[in-house]
Structures are given as structure tokens and as C-alpha cells.
């Protein structure tokens, strides 16, 4: 009969096995007895009962007949008893791909395992699975967390008073009153918190800094010659300590902490107390420029631009927007409270979206001189904006950093006399996303571009409390340095 060579594929061999064992024991029969009756070895039946072998249909039919049940009964998904259901669930959990990573031994699921212990183990596996689901940052989870964070920043006008105060107190404690935050001042700030900054050449590649809270050291990368200094990284690491961050509970928490330490570092590099009078003065002179903040506080254009957005609405009553995009036009970071419409995905996230090619942030890449900031007026469906943009070359690629204000606020900004103008009709596809009809027709069906994958934006967030950090590498590193 052909049926004897057909291997059935039941939905769950564990459930079939448990059901068989339940029936055999209920009939007070031994493995040898039942195996002999259907013409297989006792060890083969044991494998089937343990769910480690799928019975062939012929064997299944014979077993059912011998145990006085129908083959369909054996395949039923419902467990014959509560105890069996628990056994099946524990077996399943212990055979899951994720089980070995837990580093705990598997428990033998047999009659000698007390039901109480079985209940407890199953309960633990259930809550572990729930916690892992909670923590697993899928791309969608990450996008939602990003969107929620941007909303929080928007509602606060990107100004966080408690972080400003924490930064100010720390500066006051080391007696810093004016002037740029030099490396020496950074060392003093660390010392004030009881920490030493150690620059190393072997910092784990998956980290930006590593803090050893036992020996009270912050390990930082050795600044490369000609590259921007490591002050920001050091101050961000100190930010975790000052802001009393706990181990992040989930990805959203991790993102919030990142924003807060970034803010904290910027608030130390460009102190509110020093920057606000300068900005107010510039506003009175109708001469506000990001470059001035950059030069006066010896920071990067990005830090100056970002810091401007913290203070502009709160202290100058200026609504603003900020963005950092790649040379391909893809958003890495953006913020607005001036009504500019960033492109969004259906979850409301903007990271990874491409901005209009007529925006200042993209037009700046077309300029012959990329060393100077570029200003432009852009008419958009939500109004006219004036923006200033600068190109930032990094080891990770070329980016543009832009700050913009609505037309009615441009009177305060240096560079408003620019005659550069552009019109953006995005999200209307006819603006810049849909190719011109003539070109589209000419090339229809004749082109096959191979896409570059934005793996950092699309992949699920790496697992772990600190996403993407290689724990083994970090602990080995700490051990070597302690
Ligand atoms: Zn466009």
C-alpha cells in the first residue's frame, strides 16, 4: 500500500507524541508491549512519544487501532489533559531556537517532574517570551518609537529645562564661567563626578564609549589627527551619570536616553547662560547666524545648528526646523515646530524617507563651493521657508545639516538677502518623484536598477539591552583595562 510510505506531517509531533503516551499509560501498557503490537521497536515508539520522530501514516493508523482510538484523534490539536498540555508547552519552549541562548539546562519532561514545577516552568517561559516580544525592536517598533520621540521634542519646543539646569550646575561646580569647553574643562567635569577619562586605541567597535562604574573610568576613542575632538562623546557618557539613567527598559527608552545625553553634551558645549545673550543680541541686530555659534563655542556646525533649535523657540520666539540628511536625500535626523512637512511613512516616522530634491538640504549638494553655508527660499505647499544648509563630510558619508525658519521670521537671519529660490510641490509626485513622462515612456521596461539597501534603517534593531553592542567584546575590553 502506498500509504505505508507516506510520511504524515502533523502540525506538532510533540502533541501527537504526548497524546500517544497519555493513551498508552491510561491503558497501563508498556512501550515494549505497544511497539511489539504494531511491529516497531520500543526505542522507535519512544522517539515518537517524545515528539522526536514523525510517525508514518501506517504506524499511526496501527497505533490508533491498538490503543482503541481513531487516527484523527491522535492528530487532534487539543491536549488530552491539563498536565499533557503543560508538558507539550514546556517541550516546545525548550526546543525553540531561542532556548540555547538562555544558557539554562533543559528539564527532562517526564512523569517525575512535579506538576507544580511544570506549571512554574511554563509560566516562566511565557513571561520570558512576553518580555522578549516587548523588547524586540522590530523596524516598525523602532519607527513608532522615533515618531513618539519627535512628538515629545516638538511639544517641548525642543527645550528641556531640567537638562539645562543639570548642565549649568555641573559647569558652576567646576567654576567654568565663560569660553569654549576645552579638553581640560572636560577632564575637570569628569573629575567633579569622580571619573577619569581614558583614551584608548582598542575601544570595542560596537561602542562609542564604555563606562566602568567600578573603577570610575570612561573609555573613549583616541581622537584621530585632524578629526573633530572627542569632547561630545565624553560629555555624552557623563550625561548618563548626571541624568541618572537606568538600564533602558526598551528601545523607546534607549532612544530617549540618546536624545537626552546628546542634549546634555550640547548644553555644556554651548551653555544656555552664555548663548542666550549672544542670540538675543544677534536678533536685535537682525543678524542671527549658526556659524557664529559654531565659531564662538568651537563646535561643529551640526552641534551649533542643533543647539540653535533648543534655544530659538524658547528664548527668541522663533519656530524652526532642523534636518540632517545623506547626500542621497535620506533623512537621518529631523525636527520641526514651524509647520514644515517632512515626508513620512504610514507609521508617522520620517527616518529613512527622502526629502524633496528642491529643498535647500538637497540643493546644497549641487553647489560648486561646498565649504560655505548655502541659503535659499523654498515655496512649499505649507508655506515659504528660508533655510541655511552646510555640508558635513564624515567617515560614514557626506551629509547636509540644515536649519530653517518660516518666511515671516526670516528678518532675523543673516543670509536672508539671498536671491536663490526654489519651488517644492512634494508630496505631489509630479514635483520630483515621478519621472518626466517622455523619459518614462522612452525607458519603460528597459531598466533594472539594483537597489542599495539601507540596512541600518530597515533591519530589525539588534537584540540586547543596548542595541547592537557586542557584550563579549565590551567585557573582554574592560577586563584587559582594569
Ligand atoms: Zn519635490
mmCIF file of N, CA, C and O in Angstrom, residues 199 213 221 277 365:
data_model
loop_
_atom_site.group_PDB
_atom_site.id
_atom_site.type_symbol
_atom_site.label_atom_id
_atom_site.label_comp_id
_atom_site.label_asym_id
_atom_site.label_seq_id
_atom_site.Cartn_x
_atom_site.Cartn_y
_atom_site.Cartn_z
ATOM 1 N N UNK A 199 41.638 57.633 27.151
ATOM 2 C CA UNK A 199 41.575 57.491 25.687
ATOM 3 C C UNK A 199 42.343 56.248 25.269
ATOM 4 O O UNK A 199 43.488 56.082 25.655
ATOM 5 N N UNK A 213 31.855 51.664 35.929
ATOM 6 C CA UNK A 213 31.377 52.373 37.127
ATOM 7 C C UNK A 213 32.069 51.886 38.399
ATOM 8 O O UNK A 213 31.911 52.496 39.449
ATOM 9 N N UNK A 221 37.457 56.768 22.432
ATOM 10 C CA UNK A 221 38.402 56.501 21.341
ATOM 11 C C UNK A 221 39.485 57.571 21.298
ATOM 12 O O UNK A 221 39.239 58.721 21.659
ATOM 13 N N UNK A 277 22.260 85.431 25.662
ATOM 14 C CA UNK A 277 22.527 86.860 25.430
ATOM 15 C C UNK A 277 23.090 87.130 24.031
ATOM 16 O O UNK A 277 22.719 88.113 23.389
ATOM 17 N N UNK A 365 23.993 70.241 -2.050
ATOM 18 C CA UNK A 365 24.949 69.288 -2.632
ATOM 19 C C UNK A 365 25.303 69.653 -4.073
ATOM 20 O O UNK A 365 26.295 69.190 -4.609
#
